[in-house]
Coordinates of C-alpha atoms in Angstrom, one line a residue:
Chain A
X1 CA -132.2 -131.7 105.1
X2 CA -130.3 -129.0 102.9
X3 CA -126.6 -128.1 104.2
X4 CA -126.8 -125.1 106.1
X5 CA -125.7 -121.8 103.8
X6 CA -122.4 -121.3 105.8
X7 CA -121.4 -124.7 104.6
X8 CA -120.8 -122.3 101.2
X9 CA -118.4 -120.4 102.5
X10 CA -115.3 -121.9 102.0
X11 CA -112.2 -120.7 99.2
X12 CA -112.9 -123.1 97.1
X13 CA -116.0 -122.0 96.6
X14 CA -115.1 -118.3 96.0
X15 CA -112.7 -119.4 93.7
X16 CA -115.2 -121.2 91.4
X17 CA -117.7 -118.3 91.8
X18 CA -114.6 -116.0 90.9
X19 CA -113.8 -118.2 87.9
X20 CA -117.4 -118.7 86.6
X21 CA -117.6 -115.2 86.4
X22 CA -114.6 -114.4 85.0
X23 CA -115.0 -117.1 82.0
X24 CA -118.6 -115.4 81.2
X25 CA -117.5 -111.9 81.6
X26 CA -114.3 -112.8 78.9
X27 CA -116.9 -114.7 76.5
X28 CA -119.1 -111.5 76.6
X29 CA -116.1 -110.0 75.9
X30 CA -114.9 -111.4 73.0
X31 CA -118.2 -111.3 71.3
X32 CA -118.7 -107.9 71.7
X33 CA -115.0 -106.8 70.5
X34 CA -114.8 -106.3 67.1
X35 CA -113.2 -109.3 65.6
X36 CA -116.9 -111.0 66.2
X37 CA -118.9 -107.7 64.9
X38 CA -118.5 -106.7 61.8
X39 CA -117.0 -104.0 60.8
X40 CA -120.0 -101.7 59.4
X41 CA -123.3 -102.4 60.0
X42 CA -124.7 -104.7 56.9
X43 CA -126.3 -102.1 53.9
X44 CA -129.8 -100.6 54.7
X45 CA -132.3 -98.0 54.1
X46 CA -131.1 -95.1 56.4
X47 CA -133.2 -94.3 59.4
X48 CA -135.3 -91.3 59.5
X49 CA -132.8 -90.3 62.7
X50 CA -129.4 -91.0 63.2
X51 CA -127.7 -89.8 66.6
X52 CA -124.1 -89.3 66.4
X53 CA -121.7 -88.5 69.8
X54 CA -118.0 -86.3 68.6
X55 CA -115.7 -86.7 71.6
X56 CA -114.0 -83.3 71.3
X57 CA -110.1 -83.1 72.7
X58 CA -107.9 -80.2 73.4
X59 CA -106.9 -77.4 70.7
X60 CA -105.4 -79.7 68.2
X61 CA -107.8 -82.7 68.7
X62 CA -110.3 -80.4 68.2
X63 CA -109.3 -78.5 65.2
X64 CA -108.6 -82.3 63.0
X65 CA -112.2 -83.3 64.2
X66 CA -113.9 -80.4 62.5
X67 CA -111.6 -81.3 59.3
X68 CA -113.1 -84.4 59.2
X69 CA -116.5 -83.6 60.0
X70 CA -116.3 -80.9 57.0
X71 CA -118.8 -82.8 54.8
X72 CA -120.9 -84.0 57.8
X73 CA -124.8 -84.3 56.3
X74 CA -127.2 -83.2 58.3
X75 CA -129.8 -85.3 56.5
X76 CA -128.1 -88.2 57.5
X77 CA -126.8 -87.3 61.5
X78 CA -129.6 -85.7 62.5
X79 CA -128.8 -85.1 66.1
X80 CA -125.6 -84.3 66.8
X81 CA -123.6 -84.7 70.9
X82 CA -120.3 -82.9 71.3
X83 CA -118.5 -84.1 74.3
X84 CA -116.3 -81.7 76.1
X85 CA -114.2 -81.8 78.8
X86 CA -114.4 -78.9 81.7
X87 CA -112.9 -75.9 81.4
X88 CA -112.3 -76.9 77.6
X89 CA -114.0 -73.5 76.3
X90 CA -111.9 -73.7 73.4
X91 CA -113.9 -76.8 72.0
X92 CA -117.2 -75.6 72.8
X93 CA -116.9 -72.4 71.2
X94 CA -115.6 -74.7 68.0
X95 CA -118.5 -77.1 68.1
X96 CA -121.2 -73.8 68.1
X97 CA -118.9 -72.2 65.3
X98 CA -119.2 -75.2 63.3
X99 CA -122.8 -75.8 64.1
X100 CA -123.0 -72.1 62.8
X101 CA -121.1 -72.8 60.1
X102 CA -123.6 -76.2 58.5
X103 CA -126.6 -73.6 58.8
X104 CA -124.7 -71.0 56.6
X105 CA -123.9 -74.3 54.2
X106 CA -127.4 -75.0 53.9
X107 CA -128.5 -71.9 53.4
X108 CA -126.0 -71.1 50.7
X109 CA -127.1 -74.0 48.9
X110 CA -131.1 -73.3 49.0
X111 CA -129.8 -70.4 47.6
X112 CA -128.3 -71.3 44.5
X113 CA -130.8 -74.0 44.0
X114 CA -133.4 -71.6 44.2
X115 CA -131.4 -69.4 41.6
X116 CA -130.9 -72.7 39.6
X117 CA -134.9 -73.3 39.4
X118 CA -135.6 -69.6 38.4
X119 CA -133.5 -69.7 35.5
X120 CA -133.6 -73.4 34.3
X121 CA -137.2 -74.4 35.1
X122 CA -139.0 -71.9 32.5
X123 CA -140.0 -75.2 30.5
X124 CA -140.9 -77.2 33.5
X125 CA -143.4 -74.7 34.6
X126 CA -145.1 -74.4 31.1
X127 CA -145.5 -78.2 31.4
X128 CA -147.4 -77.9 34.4
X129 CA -149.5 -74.9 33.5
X130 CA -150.6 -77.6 30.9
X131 CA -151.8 -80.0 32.7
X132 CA -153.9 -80.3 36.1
X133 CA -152.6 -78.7 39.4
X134 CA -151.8 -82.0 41.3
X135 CA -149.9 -82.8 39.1
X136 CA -147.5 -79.8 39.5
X137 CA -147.7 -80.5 43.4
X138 CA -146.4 -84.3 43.0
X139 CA -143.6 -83.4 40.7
X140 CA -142.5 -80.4 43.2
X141 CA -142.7 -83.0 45.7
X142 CA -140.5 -85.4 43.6
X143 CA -137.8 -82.6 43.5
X144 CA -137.9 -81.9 47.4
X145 CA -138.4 -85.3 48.2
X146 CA -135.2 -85.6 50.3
X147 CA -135.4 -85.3 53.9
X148 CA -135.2 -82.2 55.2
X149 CA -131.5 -80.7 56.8
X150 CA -131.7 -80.9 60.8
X151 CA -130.0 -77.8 62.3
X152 CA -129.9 -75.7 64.5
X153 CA -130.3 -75.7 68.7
X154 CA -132.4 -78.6 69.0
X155 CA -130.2 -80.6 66.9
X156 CA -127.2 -80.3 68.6
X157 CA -125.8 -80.5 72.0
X158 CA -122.8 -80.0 73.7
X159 CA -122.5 -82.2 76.5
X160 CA -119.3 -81.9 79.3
X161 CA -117.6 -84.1 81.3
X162 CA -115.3 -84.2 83.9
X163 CA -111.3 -83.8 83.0
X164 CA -109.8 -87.2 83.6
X165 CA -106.5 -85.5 84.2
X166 CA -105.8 -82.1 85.1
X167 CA -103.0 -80.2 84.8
X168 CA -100.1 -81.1 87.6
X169 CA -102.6 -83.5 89.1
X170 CA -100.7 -85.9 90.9
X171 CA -100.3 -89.5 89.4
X172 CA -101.8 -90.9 92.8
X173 CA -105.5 -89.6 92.3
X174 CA -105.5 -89.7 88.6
X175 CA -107.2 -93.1 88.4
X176 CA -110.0 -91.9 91.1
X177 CA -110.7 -88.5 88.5
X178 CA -110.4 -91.0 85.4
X179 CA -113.3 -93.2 87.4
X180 CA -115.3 -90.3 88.0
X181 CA -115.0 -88.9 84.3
X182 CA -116.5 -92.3 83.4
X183 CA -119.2 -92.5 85.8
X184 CA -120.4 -89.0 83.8
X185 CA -119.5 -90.5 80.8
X186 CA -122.8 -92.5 80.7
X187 CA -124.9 -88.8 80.9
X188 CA -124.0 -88.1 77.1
X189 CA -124.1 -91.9 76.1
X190 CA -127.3 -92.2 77.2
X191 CA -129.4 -89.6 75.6
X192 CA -129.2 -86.2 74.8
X193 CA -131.1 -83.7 77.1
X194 CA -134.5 -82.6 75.2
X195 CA -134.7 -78.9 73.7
X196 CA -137.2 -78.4 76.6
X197 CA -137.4 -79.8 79.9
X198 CA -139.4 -82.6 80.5
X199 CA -140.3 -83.0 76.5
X200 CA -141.5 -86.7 76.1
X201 CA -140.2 -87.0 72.3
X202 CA -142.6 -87.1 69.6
X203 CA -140.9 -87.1 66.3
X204 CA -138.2 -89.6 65.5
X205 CA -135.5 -86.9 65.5
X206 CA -136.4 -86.6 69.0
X207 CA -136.4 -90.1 69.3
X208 CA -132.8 -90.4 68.4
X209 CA -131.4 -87.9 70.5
X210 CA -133.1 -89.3 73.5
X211 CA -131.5 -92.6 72.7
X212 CA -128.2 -94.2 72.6
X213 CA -126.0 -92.2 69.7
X214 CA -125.7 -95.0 66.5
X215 CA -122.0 -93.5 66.1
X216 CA -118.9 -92.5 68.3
X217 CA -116.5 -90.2 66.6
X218 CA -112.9 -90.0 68.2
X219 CA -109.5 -88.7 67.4
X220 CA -107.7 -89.4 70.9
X221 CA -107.7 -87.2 73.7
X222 CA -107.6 -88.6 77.1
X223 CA -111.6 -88.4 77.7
X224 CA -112.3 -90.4 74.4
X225 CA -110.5 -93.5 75.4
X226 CA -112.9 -93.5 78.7
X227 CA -116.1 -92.4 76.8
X228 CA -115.0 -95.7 74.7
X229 CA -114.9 -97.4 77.5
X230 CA -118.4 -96.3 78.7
X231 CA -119.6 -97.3 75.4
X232 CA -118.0 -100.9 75.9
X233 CA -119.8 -101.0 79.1
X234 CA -123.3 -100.2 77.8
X235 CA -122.7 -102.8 75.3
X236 CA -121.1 -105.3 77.9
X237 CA -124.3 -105.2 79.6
X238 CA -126.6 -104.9 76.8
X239 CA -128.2 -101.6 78.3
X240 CA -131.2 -100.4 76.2
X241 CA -130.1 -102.8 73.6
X242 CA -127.0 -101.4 73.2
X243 CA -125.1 -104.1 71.8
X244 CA -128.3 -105.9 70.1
X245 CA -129.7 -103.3 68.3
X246 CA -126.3 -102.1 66.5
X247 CA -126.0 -99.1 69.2
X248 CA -122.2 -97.8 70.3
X249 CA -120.3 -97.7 66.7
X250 CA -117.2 -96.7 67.4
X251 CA -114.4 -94.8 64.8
X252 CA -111.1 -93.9 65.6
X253 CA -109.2 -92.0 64.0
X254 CA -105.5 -91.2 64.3
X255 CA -103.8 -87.8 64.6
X256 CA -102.6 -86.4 61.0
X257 CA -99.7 -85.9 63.3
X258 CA -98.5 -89.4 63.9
X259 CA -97.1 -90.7 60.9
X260 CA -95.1 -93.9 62.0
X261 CA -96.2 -94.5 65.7
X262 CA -99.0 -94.7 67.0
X263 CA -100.4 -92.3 70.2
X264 CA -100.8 -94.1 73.4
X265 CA -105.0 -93.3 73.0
X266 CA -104.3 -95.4 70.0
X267 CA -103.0 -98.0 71.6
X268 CA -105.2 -98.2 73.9
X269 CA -108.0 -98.1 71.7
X270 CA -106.9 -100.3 68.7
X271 CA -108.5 -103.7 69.1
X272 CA -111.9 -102.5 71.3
X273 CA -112.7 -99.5 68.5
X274 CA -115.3 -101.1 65.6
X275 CA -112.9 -99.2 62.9
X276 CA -109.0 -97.7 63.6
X277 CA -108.4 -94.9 60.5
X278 CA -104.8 -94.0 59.9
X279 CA -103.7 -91.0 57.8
X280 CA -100.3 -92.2 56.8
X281 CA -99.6 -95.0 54.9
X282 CA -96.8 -95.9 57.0
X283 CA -99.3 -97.1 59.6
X284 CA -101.6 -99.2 57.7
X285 CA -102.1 -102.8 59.3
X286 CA -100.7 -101.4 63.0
X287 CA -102.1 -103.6 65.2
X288 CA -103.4 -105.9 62.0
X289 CA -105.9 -103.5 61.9
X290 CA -105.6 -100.2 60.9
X291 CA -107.2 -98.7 57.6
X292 CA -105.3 -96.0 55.4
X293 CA -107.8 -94.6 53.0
X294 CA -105.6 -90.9 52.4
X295 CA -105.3 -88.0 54.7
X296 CA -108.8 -87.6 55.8
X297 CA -108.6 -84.0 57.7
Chain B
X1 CA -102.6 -54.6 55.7
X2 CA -100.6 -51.7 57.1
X3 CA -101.3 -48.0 55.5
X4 CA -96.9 -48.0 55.3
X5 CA -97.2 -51.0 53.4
X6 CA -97.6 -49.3 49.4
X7 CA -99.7 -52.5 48.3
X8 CA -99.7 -52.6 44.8
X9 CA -101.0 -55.3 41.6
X10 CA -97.3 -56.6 41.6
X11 CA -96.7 -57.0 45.7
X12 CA -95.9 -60.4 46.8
X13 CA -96.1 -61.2 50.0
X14 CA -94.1 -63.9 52.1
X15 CA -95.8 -64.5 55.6
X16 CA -94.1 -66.6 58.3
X17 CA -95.7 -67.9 61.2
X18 CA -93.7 -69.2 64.4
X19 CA -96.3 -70.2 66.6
X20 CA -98.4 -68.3 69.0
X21 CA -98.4 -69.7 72.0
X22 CA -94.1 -71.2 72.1
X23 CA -92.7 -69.3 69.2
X24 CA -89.9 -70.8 67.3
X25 CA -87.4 -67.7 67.6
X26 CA -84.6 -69.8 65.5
X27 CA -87.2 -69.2 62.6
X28 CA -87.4 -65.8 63.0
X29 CA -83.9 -65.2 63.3
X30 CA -83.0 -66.9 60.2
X31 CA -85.8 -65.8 57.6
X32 CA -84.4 -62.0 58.4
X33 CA -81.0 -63.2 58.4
X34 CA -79.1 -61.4 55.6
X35 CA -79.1 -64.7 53.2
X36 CA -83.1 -64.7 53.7
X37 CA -83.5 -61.4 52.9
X38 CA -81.7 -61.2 49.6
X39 CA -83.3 -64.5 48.5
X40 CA -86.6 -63.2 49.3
X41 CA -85.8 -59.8 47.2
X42 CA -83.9 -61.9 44.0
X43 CA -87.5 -64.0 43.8
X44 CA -89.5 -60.9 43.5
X45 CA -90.9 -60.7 46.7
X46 CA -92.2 -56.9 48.3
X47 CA -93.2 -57.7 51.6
X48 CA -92.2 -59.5 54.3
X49 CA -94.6 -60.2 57.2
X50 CA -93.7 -62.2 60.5
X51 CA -95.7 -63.2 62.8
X52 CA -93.7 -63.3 66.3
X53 CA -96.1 -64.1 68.4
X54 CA -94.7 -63.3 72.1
X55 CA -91.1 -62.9 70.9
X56 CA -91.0 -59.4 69.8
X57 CA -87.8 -58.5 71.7
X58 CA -86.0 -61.1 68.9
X59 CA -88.1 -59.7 65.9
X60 CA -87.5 -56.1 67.0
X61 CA -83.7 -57.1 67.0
X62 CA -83.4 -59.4 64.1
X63 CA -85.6 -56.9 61.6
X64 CA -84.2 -53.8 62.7
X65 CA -80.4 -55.4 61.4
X66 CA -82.1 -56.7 58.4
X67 CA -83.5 -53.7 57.5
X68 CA -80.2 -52.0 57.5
X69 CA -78.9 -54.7 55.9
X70 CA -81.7 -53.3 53.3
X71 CA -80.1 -49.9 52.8
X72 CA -76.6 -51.1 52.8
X73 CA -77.7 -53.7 49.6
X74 CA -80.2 -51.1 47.8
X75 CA -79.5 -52.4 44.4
X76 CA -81.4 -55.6 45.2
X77 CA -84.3 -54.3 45.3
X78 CA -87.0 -53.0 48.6
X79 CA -88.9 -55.1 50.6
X80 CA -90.4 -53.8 53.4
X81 CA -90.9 -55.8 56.7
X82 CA -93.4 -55.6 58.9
X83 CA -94.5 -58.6 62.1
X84 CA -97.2 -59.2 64.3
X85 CA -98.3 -61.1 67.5
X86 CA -101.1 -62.6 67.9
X87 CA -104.4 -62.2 65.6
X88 CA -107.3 -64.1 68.0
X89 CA -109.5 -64.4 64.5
X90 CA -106.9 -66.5 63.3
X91 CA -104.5 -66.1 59.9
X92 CA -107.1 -66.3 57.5
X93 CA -106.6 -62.5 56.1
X94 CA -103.1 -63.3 55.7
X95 CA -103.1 -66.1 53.6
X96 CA -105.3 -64.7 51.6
X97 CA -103.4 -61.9 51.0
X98 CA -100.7 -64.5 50.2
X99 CA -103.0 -66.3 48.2
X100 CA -103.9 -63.1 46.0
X101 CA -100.1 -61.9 45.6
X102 CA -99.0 -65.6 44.7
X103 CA -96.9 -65.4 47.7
X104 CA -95.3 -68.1 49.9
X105 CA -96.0 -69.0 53.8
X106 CA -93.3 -69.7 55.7
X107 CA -94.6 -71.7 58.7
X108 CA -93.3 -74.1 62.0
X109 CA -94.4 -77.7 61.4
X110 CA -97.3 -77.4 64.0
X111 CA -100.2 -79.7 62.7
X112 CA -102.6 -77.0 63.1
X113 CA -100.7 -74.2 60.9
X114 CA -100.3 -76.6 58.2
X115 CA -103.9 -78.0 57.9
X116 CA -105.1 -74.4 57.9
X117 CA -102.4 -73.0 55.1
X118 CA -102.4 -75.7 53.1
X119 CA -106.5 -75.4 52.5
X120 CA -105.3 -72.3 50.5
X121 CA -103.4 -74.0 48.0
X122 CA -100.3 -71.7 48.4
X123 CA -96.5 -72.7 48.3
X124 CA -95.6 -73.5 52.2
X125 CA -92.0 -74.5 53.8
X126 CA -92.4 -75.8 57.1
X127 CA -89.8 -75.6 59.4
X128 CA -89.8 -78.5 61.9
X129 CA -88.5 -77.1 65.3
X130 CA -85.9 -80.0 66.1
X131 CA -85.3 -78.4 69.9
X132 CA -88.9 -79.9 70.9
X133 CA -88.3 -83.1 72.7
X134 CA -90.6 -86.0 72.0
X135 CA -92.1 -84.6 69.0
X136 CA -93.6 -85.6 65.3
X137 CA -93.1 -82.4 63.5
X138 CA -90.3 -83.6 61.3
X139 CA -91.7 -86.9 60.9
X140 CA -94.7 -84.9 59.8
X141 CA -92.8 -82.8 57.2
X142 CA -90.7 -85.4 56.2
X143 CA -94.0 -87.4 54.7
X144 CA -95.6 -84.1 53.7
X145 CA -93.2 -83.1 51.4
X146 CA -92.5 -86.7 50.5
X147 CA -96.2 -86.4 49.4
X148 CA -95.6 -82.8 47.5
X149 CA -97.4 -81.1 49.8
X150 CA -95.1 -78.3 50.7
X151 CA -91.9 -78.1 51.1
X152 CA -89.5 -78.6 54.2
X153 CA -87.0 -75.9 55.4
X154 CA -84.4 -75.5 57.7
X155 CA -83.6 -72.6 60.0
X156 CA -79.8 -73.6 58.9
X157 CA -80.7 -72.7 54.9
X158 CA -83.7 -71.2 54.8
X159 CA -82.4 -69.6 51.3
X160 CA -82.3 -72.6 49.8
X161 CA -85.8 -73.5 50.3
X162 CA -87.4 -70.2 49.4
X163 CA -85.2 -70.8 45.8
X164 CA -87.0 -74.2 45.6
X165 CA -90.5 -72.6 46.3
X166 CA -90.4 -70.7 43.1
X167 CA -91.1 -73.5 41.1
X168 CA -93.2 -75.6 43.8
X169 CA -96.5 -73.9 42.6
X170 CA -97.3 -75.6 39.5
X171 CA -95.8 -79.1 41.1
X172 CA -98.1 -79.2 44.3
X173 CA -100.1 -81.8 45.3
X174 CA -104.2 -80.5 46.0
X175 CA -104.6 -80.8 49.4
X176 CA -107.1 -81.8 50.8
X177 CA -106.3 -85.0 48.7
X178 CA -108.3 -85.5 46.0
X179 CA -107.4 -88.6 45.1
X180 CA -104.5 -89.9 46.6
X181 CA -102.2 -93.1 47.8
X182 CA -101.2 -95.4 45.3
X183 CA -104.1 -96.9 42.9
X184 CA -106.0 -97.3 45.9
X185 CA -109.5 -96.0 45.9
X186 CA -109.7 -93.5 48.6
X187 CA -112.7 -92.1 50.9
X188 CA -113.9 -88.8 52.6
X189 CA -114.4 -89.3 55.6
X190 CA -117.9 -88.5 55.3
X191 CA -117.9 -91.8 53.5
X192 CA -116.3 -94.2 56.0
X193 CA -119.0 -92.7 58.4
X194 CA -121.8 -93.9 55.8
X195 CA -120.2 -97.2 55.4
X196 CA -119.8 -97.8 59.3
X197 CA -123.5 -97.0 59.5
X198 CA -124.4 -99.2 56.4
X199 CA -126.3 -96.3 55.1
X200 CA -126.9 -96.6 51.3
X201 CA -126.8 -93.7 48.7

């Protein structure tokens, strides 16, 4: 006859339960930190979609981020999640400024290309008169065949969480407000809200947005070390193939404003973040793994 | 650009910013300090805009003795001095204007200042604010100007800096950095994000 189930519950029990667990969870651990993946994602053709999620910080955080996004391709991030924190108006007007701002970019440049095949294309369009009109379709097709840009409303959102710290908060309750910020973390992680309620997604840039972002994009303020953390957890647990299909990226990148010590979302951040970017030589190697590739804002 | 300001071909403008939100009134106090001033007029320069931000009381003090300073030293040449507060659209128009009259900026070592004025590719000094406690704006500087970025300044000799500014223009480093560290091959940013991905081309 089996022991009764009571017979179970003795310390030393719990204590091997407690252990078992504990060694799993710290081998899940280490091979989802970043000394086990690598540190880019091995070369490939780029996916029609990409979805990428900018934690935005207060004024300054904010103002470096848009520095560095300056060249951002909308060919290439197709779906872009800004993360702000509440009452952080500041940021939100930035992100729709900026989004503003790549639709000008793009237009400029259809512009001048459109300029550029008015003047120097006299000769290519004899050619085609020439021969058959197929022909002049294909090789029009050959000169747009790049994907297309992805902007405007549908393309971006701007998602906001929780402040994990306000202002004169006492020091008590600030780890019950940092919980709750990353409870509403996973909301933005997990997909962006569709243009339209209820929209099932039927192109793959809708695809992408409704999925896990491919990249995080940080430069320190208090919410980005618990988004991070959010991430860590999706990938902890595998959710939607977070960790197994390559989901969760992470970059960090420090303030142009610290140029020999790190800030303490640095430090917090330097071994679980796939890549740490420093803008000062000074700090190249903190940690044994920080990268200095020039001021980057 | 003030109606009193006679704007000409030949104006050059120097523009000083302090900081909207904490001005830096030491700054203030010593670019219209007499020594300032007369450096100012000896390199040629016609205007003199400051932007106080919520310290008027000390730029209403401070210009009003350096403009009768002015009239006491006439022989030195006019400059005419005007300030501001705040400008929500941010300082664009005036470093532009700076910009245009091959002017210098004048700025505190806040982060954000400096990205934004440096973008311009005009002469700056920044003036790190050593009364902030626990604070990188001279370590900032320091490796700024180490980098020939700009050029660092101190509310103690400010003359000396704006001297040294005259010949800064043709030695400045492009910022945004071009290419930069030593012999390394460097990245946009834009880059490192393609490489994370593994995207080619």
């Amino acid at each position: 006859m089996a022991p009764p189930l009571s017979s179970l519950y003795t310390l030393s029990f719990a204590l091997a339960v407690l252990t078992t667990l504990f060694v799993a969870a710290s081998l899940r651990l280490l091979t989802i930190l970043p000394n086990q993946r690598s540190k880019s994602t091995p070369w490939r053709k780029r996916p029609v979609a990409t979805r990428v999620l900018v934690v935005l910080g207060s004024g300054g955080h904010t103002h470096e981020m848009f520095y560095l996004l300056r060249d951002l391709d909308t060919r290439k991030y197709t779906h872009r999640t800004y993360v702000v924190s509440s009452g952080d108006a500041f940021s939100a007007q930035r992100a729709v400024e900026f989004e503003r701002g790549l639709e000008e970019r793009e237009k400029q440049w259809r512009a001048e290309e459109e300029r550029n095949d008015e003047t120097a294309n006299g000769k290519v369009k004899i050619e085609v008169t020439n021969e058959d009109g197929v022909t002049k379709s294909t090789q029009e097709e050959t000169m747009r065949g790049e994907r297309p840009a992805c902007l405007g409303p549908d393309h971006y959102n701007i998602a906001i969480v929780p402040r994990a710290r306000k202002i004169h908060q006492p020091l008590l309750t600030t780890p019950l407000s940092c919980l709750w910020t990353l409870y509403c973390s996973f909301t933005p992680l997990l997909r962006a809200p569709p243009f339209l309620p209820d929209q099932q997604p039927t192109t793959p840039y809708e695809a992408a947005a409704a999925d896990l972002p491919d990249l995080i994009i940080t430069n320190g303020p208090a919410t980005a070390v618990i988004i991070i953390l959010a991430s860590l957890i999706l990938r902890f647990l595998n959710w939607r193939g977070a960790n197994s299909r390559s989901k969760c990226k992470t970059v960090y990148v420090e303030s142009f404003a610290r140029v020999k010590t790190l800030s303490l979302s640095g430090r917090l951040l330097l071994r679980i973040v796939d890549r740490f970017l420093v803008q000062w030589v000074e700090l190249e190697g903190a940690g044994g793994r920080a990268e200095f590739w020039g001021v980057l804002v | 650009m003030a109606e009193s300001w006679n704007w000409t071909r030949d104006s050059k403008l120097c523009f000083v910013t302090t900081g909207a939100t904490a001005p830096f009134t030491a700054l203030i106090e010593s670019v219209l300090s007499p020594s300032s001033i007369q450096t100012l007029r000896k390199c040629g320069f016609t205007h003199l805009l400051v932007q106080y931000g919520s310290a008027k009381d000390v730029y209403d003090i401070c210009s009003s003795a350096a403009r009768l300073h002015i009239q006491d030293n006439k022989q030195d040449g006019e400059i005419i001095i005007d300030g501001m507060d705040f400008n929500s659209e941010g300082l664009q128009s005036q470093f532009k204007l700076v910009q245009k009259s091959k002017g210098l900026v004048i700025s505190h070592a806040g982060s954000g200042s400096v990205l934004e004025a440096l973008r311009y590719q005009i002469p700056l000094i920044v003036v790190p604010n050593i009364g902030l406690l626990d604070n990188h704006q001279e370590e900032l500087a320091v490796a700024m100007e180490r980098n020939q970025y700009l050029l660092r300044g101190d509310v103690q000799d400010l003359a000396s800096a704006i001297r040294k500014s005259e010949g800064f223009r043709i030695k400045m480093s492009q910022f945004p950095p071009v290419t930069s560290g030593e012999h390394r091959e460097t990245k946009s940013f834009a880059a490192i994000m393609d490489e994370t991905m593994g995207f080619m081309d």
